[in-house]
Short mmCIF file of C-alpha atoms and ligand atoms in Angstrom, two decimals:
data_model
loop_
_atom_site.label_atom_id
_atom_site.label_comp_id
_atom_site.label_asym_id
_atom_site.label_seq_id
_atom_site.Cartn_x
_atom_site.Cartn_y
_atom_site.Cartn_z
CA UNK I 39 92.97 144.91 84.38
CA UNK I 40 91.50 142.56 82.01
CA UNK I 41 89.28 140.63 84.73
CA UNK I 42 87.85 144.17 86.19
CA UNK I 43 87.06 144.88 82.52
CA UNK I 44 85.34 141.92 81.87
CA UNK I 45 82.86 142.97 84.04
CA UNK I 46 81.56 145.87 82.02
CA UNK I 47 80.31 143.38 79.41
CA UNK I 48 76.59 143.85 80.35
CA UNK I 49 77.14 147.45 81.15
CA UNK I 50 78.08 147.67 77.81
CA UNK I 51 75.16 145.57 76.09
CA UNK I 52 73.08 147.35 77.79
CA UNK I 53 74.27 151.05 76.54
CA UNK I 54 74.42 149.52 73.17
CA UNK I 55 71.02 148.26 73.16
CA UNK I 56 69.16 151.79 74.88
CA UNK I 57 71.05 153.70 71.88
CA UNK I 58 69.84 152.10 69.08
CA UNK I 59 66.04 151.94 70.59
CA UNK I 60 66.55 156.19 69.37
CA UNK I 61 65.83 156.41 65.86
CA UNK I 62 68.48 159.02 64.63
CA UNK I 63 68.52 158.33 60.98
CA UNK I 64 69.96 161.54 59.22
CA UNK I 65 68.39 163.24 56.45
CA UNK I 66 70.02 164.44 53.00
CA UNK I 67 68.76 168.06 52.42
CA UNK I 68 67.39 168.76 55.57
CA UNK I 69 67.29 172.63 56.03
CA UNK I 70 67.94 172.06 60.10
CA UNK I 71 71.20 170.81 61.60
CA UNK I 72 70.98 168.14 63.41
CA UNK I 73 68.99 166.95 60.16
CA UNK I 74 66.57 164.65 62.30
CA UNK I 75 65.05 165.48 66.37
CA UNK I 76 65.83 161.98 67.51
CA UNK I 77 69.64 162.79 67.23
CA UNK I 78 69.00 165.55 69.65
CA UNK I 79 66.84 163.43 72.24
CA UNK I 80 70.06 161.17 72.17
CA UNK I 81 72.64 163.73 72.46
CA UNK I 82 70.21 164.93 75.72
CA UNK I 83 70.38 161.30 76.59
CA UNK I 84 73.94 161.04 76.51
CA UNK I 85 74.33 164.52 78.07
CA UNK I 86 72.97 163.27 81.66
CA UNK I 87 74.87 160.24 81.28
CA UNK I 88 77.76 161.83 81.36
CA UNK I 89 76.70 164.07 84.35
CA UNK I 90 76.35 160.89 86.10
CA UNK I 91 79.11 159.65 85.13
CA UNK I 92 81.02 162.68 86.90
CA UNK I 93 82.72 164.08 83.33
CA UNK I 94 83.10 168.30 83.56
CA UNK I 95 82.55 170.94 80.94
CA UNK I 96 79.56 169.20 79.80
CA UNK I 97 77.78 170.94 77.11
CA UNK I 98 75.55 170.22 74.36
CA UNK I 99 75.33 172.72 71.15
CA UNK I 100 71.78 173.41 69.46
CA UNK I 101 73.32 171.59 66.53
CA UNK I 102 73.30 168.48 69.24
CA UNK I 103 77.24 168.21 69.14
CA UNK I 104 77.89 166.86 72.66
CA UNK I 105 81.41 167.41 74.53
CA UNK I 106 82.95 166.36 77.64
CA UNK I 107 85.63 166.41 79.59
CA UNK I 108 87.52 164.00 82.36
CA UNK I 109 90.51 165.51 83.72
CA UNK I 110 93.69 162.85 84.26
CA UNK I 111 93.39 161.57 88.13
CA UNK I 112 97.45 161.65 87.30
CA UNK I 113 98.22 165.37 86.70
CA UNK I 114 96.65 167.88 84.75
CA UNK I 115 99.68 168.01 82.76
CA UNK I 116 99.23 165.04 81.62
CA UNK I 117 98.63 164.91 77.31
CA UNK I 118 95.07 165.14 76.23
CA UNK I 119 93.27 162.52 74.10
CA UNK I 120 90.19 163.17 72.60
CA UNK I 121 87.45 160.57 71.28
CA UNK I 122 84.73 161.01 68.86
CA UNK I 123 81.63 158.70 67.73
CA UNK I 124 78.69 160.00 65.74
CA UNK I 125 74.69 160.14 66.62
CA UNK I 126 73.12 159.44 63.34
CA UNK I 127 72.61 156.39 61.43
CA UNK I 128 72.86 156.11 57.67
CA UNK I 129 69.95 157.62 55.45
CA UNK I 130 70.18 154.15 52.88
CA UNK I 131 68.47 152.52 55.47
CA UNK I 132 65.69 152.55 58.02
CA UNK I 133 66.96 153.20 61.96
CA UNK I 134 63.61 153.21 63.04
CA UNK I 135 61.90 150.31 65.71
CA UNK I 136 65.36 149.06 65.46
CA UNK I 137 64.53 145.15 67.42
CA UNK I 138 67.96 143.84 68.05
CA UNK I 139 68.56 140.15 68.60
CA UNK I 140 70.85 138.45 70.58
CA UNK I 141 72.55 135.30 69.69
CA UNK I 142 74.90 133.81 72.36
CA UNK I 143 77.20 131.42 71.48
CA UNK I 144 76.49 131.39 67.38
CA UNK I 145 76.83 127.90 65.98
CA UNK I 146 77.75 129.11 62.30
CA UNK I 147 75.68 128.75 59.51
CA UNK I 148 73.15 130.99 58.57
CA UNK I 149 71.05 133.27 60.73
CA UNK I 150 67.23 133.83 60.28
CA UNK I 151 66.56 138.12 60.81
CA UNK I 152 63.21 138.25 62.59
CA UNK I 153 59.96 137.13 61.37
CA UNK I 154 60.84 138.28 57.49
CA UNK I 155 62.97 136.52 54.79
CA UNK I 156 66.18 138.49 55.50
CA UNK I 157 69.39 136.13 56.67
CA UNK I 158 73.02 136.52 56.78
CA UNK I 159 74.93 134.14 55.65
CA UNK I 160 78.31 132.71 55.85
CA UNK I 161 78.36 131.86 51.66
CA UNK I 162 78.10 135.34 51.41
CA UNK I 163 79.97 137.12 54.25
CA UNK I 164 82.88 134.87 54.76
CA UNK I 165 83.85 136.31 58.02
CA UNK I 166 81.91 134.90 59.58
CA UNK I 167 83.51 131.88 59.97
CA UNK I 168 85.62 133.24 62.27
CA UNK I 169 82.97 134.28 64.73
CA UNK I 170 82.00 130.99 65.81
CA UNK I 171 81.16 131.01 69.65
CA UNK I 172 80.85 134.60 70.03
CA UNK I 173 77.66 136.71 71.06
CA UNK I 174 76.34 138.80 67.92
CA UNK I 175 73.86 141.13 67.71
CA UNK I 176 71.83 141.55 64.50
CA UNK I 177 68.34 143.30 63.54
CA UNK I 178 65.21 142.13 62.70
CA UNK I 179 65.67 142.11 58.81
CA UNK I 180 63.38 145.52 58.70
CA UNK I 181 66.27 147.92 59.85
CA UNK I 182 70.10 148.62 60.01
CA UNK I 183 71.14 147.57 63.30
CA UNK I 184 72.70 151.06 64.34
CA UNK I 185 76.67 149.71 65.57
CA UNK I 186 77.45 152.78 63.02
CA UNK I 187 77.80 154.88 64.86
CA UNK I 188 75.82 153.88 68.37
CA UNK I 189 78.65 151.05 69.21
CA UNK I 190 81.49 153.82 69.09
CA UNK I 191 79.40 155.68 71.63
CA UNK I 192 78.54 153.00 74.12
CA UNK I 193 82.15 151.79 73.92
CA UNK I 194 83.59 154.92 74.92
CA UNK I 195 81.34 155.33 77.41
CA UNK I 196 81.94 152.52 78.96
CA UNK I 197 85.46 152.83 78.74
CA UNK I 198 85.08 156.18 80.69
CA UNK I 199 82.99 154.48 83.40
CA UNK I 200 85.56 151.65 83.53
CA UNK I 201 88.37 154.01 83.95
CA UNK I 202 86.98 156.36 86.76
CA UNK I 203 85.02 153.58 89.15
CA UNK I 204 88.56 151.63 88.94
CA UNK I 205 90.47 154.55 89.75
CA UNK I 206 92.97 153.46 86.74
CA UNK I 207 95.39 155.84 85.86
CA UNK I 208 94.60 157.81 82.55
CA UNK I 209 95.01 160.95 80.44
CA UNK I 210 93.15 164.20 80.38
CA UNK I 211 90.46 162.89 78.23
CA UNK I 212 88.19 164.54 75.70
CA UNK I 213 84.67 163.08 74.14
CA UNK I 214 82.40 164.53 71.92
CA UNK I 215 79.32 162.89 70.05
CA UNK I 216 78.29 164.58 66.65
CA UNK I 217 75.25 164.74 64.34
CA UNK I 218 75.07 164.16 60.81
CA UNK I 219 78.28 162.72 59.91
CA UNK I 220 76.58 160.14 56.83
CA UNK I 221 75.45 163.17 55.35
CA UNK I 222 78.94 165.04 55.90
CA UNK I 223 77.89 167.68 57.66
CA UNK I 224 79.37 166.01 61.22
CA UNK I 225 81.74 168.83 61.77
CA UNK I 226 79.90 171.79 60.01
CA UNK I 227 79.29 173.02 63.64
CA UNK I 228 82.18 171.31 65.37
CA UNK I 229 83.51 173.52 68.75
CA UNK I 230 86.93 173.24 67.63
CA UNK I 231 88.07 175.49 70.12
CA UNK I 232 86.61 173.65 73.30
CA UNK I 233 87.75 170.51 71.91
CA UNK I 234 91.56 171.41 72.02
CA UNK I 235 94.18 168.00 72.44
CA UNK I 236 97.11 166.56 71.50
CA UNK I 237 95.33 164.49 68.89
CA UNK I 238 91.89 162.52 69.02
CA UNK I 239 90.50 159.02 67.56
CA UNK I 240 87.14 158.33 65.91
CA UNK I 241 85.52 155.05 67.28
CA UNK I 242 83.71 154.27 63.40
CA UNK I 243 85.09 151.75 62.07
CA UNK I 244 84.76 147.67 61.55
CA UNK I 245 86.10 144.66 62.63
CA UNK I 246 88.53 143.80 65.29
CA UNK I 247 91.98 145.78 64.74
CA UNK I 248 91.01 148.39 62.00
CA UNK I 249 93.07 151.17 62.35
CA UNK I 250 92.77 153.78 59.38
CA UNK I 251 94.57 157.14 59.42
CA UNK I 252 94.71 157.62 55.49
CA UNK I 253 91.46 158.64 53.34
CA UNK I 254 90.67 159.78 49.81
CA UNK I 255 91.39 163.48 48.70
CA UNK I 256 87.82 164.56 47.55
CA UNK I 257 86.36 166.45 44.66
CA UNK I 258 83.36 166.90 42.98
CA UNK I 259 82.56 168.24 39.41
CA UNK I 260 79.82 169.38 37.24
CA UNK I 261 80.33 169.50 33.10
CA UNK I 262 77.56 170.74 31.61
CA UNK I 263 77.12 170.24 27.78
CA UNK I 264 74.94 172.48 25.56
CA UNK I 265 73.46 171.18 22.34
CA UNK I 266 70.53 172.69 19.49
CA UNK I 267 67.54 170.85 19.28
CA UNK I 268 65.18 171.07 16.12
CA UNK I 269 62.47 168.65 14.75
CA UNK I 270 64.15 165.56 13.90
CA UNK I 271 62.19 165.69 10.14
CA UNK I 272 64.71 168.97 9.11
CA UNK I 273 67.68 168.41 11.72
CA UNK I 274 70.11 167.74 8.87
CA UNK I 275 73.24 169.93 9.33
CA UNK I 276 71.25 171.86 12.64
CA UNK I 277 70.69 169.93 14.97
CA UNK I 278 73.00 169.30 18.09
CA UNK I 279 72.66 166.39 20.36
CA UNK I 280 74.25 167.29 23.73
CA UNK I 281 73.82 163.72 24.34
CA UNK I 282 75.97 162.35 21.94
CA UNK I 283 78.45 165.10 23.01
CA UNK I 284 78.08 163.85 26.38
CA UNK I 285 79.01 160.69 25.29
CA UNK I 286 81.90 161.12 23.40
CA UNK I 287 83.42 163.45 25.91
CA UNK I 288 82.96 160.83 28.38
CA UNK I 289 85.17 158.89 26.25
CA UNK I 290 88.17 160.54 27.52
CA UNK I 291 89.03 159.23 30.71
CA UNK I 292 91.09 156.72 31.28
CA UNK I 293 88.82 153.25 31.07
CA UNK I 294 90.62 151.30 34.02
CA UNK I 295 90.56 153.94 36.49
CA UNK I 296 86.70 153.56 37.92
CA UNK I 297 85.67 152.86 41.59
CA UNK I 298 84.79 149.12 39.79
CA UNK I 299 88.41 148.55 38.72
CA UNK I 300 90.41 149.98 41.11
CA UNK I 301 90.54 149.49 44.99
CA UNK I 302 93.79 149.62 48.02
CA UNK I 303 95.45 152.93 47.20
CA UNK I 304 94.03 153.39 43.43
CA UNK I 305 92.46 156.74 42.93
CA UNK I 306 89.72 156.98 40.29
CA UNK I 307 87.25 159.05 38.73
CA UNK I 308 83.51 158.19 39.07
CA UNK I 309 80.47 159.53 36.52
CA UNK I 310 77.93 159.47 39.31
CA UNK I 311 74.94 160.78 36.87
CA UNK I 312 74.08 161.86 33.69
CA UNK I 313 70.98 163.93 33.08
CA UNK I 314 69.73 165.63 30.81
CA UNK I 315 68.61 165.76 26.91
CA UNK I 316 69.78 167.19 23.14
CA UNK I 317 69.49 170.56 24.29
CA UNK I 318 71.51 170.04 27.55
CA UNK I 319 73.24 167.38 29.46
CA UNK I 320 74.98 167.35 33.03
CA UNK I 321 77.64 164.98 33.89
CA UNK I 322 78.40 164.55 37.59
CA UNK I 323 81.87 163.26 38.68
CA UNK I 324 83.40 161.67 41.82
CA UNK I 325 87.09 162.25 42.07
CA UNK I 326 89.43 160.66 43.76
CA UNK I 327 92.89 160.16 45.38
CA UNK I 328 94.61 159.24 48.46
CA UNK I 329 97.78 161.32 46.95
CA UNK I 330 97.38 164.81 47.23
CA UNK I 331 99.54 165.89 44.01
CA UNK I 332 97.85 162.78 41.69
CA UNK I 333 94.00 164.40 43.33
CA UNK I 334 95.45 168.08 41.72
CA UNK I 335 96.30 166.50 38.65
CA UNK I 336 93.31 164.56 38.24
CA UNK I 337 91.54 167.56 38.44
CA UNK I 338 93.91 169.81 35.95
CA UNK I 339 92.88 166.55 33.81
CA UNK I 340 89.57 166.95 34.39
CA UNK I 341 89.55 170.70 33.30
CA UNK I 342 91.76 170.10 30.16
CA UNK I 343 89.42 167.74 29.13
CA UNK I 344 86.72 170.73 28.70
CA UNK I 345 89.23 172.70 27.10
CA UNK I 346 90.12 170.39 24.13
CA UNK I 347 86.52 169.48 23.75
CA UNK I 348 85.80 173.07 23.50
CA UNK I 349 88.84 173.25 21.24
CA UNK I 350 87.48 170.55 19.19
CA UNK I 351 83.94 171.07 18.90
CA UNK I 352 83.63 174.90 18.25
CA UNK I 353 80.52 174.84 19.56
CA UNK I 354 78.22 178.07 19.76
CA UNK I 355 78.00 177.70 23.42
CA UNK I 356 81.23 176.16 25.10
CA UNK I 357 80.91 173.20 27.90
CA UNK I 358 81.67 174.25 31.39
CA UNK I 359 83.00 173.06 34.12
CA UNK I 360 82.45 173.63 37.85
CA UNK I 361 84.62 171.83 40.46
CA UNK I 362 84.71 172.03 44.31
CA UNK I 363 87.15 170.21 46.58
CA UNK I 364 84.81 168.20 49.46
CA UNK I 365 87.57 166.57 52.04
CA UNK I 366 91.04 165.63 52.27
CA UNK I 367 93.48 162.65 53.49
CA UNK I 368 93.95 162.86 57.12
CA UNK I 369 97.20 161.73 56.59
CA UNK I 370 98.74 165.10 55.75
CA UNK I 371 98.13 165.70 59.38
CA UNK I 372 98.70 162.46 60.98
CA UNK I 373 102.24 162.27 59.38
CA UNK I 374 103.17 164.89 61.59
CA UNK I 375 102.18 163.69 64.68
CA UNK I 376 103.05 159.57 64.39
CA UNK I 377 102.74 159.25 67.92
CA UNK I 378 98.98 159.26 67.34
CA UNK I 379 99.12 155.72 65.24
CA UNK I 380 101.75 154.53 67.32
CA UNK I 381 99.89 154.52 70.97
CA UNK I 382 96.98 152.94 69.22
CA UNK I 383 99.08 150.31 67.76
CA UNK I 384 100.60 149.99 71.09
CA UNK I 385 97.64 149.30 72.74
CA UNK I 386 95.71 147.35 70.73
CA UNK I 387 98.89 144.87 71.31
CA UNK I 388 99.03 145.08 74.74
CA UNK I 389 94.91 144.08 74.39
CA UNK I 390 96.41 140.92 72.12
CA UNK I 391 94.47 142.46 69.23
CA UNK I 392 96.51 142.58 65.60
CA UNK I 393 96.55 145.78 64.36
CA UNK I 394 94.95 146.01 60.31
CA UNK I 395 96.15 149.10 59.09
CA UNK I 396 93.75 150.02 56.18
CA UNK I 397 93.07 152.85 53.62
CA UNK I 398 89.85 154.39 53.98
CA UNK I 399 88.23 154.55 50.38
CA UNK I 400 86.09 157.25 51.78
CA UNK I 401 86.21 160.25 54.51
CA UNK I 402 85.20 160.51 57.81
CA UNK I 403 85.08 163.01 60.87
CA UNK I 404 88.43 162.70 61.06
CA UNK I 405 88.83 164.01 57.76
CA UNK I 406 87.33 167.16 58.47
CA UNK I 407 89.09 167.48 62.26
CA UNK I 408 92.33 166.97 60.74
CA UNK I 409 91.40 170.15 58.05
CA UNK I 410 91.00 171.72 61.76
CA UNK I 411 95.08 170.54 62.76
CA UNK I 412 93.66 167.80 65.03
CA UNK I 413 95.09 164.31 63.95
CA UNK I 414 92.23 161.83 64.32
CA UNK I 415 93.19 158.03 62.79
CA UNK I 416 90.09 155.61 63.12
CA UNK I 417 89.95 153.24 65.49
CA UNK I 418 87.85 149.46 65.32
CA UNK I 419 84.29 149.45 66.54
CA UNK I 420 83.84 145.67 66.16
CA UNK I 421 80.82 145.95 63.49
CA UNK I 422 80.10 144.57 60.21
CA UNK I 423 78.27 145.50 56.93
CA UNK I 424 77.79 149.18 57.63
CA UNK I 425 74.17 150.98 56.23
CA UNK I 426 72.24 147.96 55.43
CA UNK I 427 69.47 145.42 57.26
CA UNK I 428 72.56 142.92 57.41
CA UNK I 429 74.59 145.48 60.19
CA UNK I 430 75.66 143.57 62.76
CA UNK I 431 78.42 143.39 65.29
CA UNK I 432 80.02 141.04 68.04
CA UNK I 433 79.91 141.88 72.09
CA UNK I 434 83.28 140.12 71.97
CA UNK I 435 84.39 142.83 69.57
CA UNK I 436 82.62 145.46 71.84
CA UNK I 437 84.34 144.94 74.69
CA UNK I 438 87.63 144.58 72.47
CA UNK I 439 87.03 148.21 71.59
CA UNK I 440 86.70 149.53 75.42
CA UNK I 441 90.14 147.93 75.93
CA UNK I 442 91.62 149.80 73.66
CA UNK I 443 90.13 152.86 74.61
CA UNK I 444 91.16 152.49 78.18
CA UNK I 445 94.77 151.25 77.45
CA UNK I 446 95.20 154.10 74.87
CA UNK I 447 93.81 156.12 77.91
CA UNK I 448 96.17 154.61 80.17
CA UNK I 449 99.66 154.51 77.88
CA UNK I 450 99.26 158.00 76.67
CA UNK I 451 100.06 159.29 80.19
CA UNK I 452 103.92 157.93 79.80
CA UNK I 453 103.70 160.21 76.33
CA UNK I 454 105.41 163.47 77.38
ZN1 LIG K 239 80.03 155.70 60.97
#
């Protein structure tokens, strides 16, 4: 298998390369979904490759989410996998005249980004050291490189064209691309019911053997503080500064338990902003917990806090508090179906490829599918330094990632 494979490689530098020449950057607080047209010309894109590729049920929503179908050349009662990559790029940083560069062989040491002063560097990205010899692909300095999520894509897509020209043996296998998902609105307009399968991977994350199937429980709050104001000449016994009551309520949480002191399975709470002035300030919080019962408690926590301060202060006008719930761990779903880590542990070993089980200190599509009762752990893309002009990724990694795709393909059809 592994020789036919290999000779994808170009195929798949190729794909990877035409991708990230669309610019699909998203865009926070568009009013349209997908939030930018070039996410739309690639889902069209990607739509007649798929045609040619021979999938069935091809469709593509107005909200450019893209779904596919390849039937198992076994049985049609074979299980169903499903595979998901997204079509946007990060809004931190420009996807646009994306100029990839590609170094064969790398030497280590640092590497000069295009004409500019930007360079990666081993000092400061210590991995890599370890990719000595291999092909990387990096951007000109000016742009993100686009391997979020653009490698996912091409990988699966090659693993699809790898699987039917061979004739291999495989699963009833579902795809779908989706808009939007750095802006976490991926799955807003997600065909749930035309997507239906035993359980489904995302194709999102980094280096060589990730496999993440747990994320963060996620909430947001609002406390807003109301104070007097009055000329600061005759404030005495008047005035109220909301800003020192801002202040001293956010004295109450616990010091250590910040996104900058905690990391692995720590849960914390973040004060994202603070606006405002005497007469009123706004306190925006970031909560956060891989445990589902610690997440409710940090948020009874959060609303007793208001209460005693309210309590406390006697204050003409009381502080409120709104709070909305944004995603939750994956892993409340997974749990039930462990088959769903297990095959792509199995074939990542098959591939020789150690699997890195990791906590996701975030969400993802798979969050949100999961919410829907599909299990959908995270599988390796082979990229590095996400959102930023340093992105890059490794063709060795690549092709790593169609492997697994194909051999998760393959196994699940001995899954009954
Ligand atoms: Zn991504």
């Amino acid at each position: 298998m592994m020789d036919k494979i290999a000779q994808y490689k170009n195929g798949l530098l190729e794909r990877f390369l035409h991708y990230v020449s669309f610019d699909t950057q998203s865009k926070i607080g568009a009013k349209v979904s997908p939030s930018s047209a070039g996410q739309l010309k690639l889902a069209k894109h990607l739509q007649q490759e798929l045609f040619a590729l021979g999938l069935q049920d091809i469709e593509i929503s107005k909200n450019a989410v893209v779904t596919a179908f390849l039937p198992s050349n076994v049985s049609p009662k074979m299980p169903t996998i499903g595979f998901v990559a997204h079509l946007d790029t990060s809004p931190q940083c420009s996807g646009k005249h994306v100029r990839p560069e590609v170094i064969e062989n790398y030497r280590g040491g640092d590497i000069a980004l295009g004409l500019g002063d930007e360079f990666i560097s081993p000092v400061y990205y210590h991995f890599l050291q370890k990719l000595v010899g291999k092909t990387l692909i990096v951007p000109d300095g000016n742009t993100l490189l686009g391997a979020d999520n653009k490698a996912g894509i091409a990988e699966i897509m090659t693993a699809l064209c790898y699987l039917k020209e061979n004739n291999i043996p495989h699963c009833n296998i579902r795809v779908a691309f989706t808009p939007d998902e750095e802006i976490g609105l991926g799955m807003d307009f997600f065909p749930t019911e035309k997507f239906q399968c035993h359980w489904a991977y995302t194709v999102d994350g980094g280096e060589v053997g990730e496999l993440e199937y747990e994320n963060f429980n996620a909430a947001k709050a609002v406390v807003t503080i109301y104070g007097r104001n009055m000329h600061t000449g005759t404030a005495k016994n008047i005035m109220v500064n909301a800003l020192t009551l801002a202040c001293e309520f956010q004295q109450g949480f616990p010091a250590q338990e910040v996104p900058e002191k905690t990391d692995g399975r720590q849960g914390f709470f973040h004060l994202e902003s603070f606006v405002g002035d005497v007469e009123k300030v706004e306190l925006h919080y970031l909560i956060r917990d891989f445990d589902r019962v610690n997440f409710e408690q940090r948020k009874a926590f959060l609303s007793m806090l208001v209460v005693d301060f309210n309590r406390k202060k006697r204050l003409r006008r009381k502080a409120e508090i709104v709070m909305q719930d944004n995603y939750y761990n994956m892993y409340d779903t997974i749990r039930k179906v462990p088959a769903a880590v297990h095959l792509a542990d199995t074939a990542m070993k098959k591939c020789g490829i150690e699997p890195l089980h990791k906590p996701i200190r975030g969400g993802t599509d798979g969050a949100k599918l999961a919410e829907k009762g599909i299990a959908c752990p995270n599988l390796f893309t082979g990229g590095y330094n996400f959102h930023s002009k340093h992105e890059f990724i490794t063709l060795e990694g690549m092709m790593d990632s169609v492997k697994v795709i194909a051999k998760i393909a393959e196994l699940a059809i001995k899954i009954s």
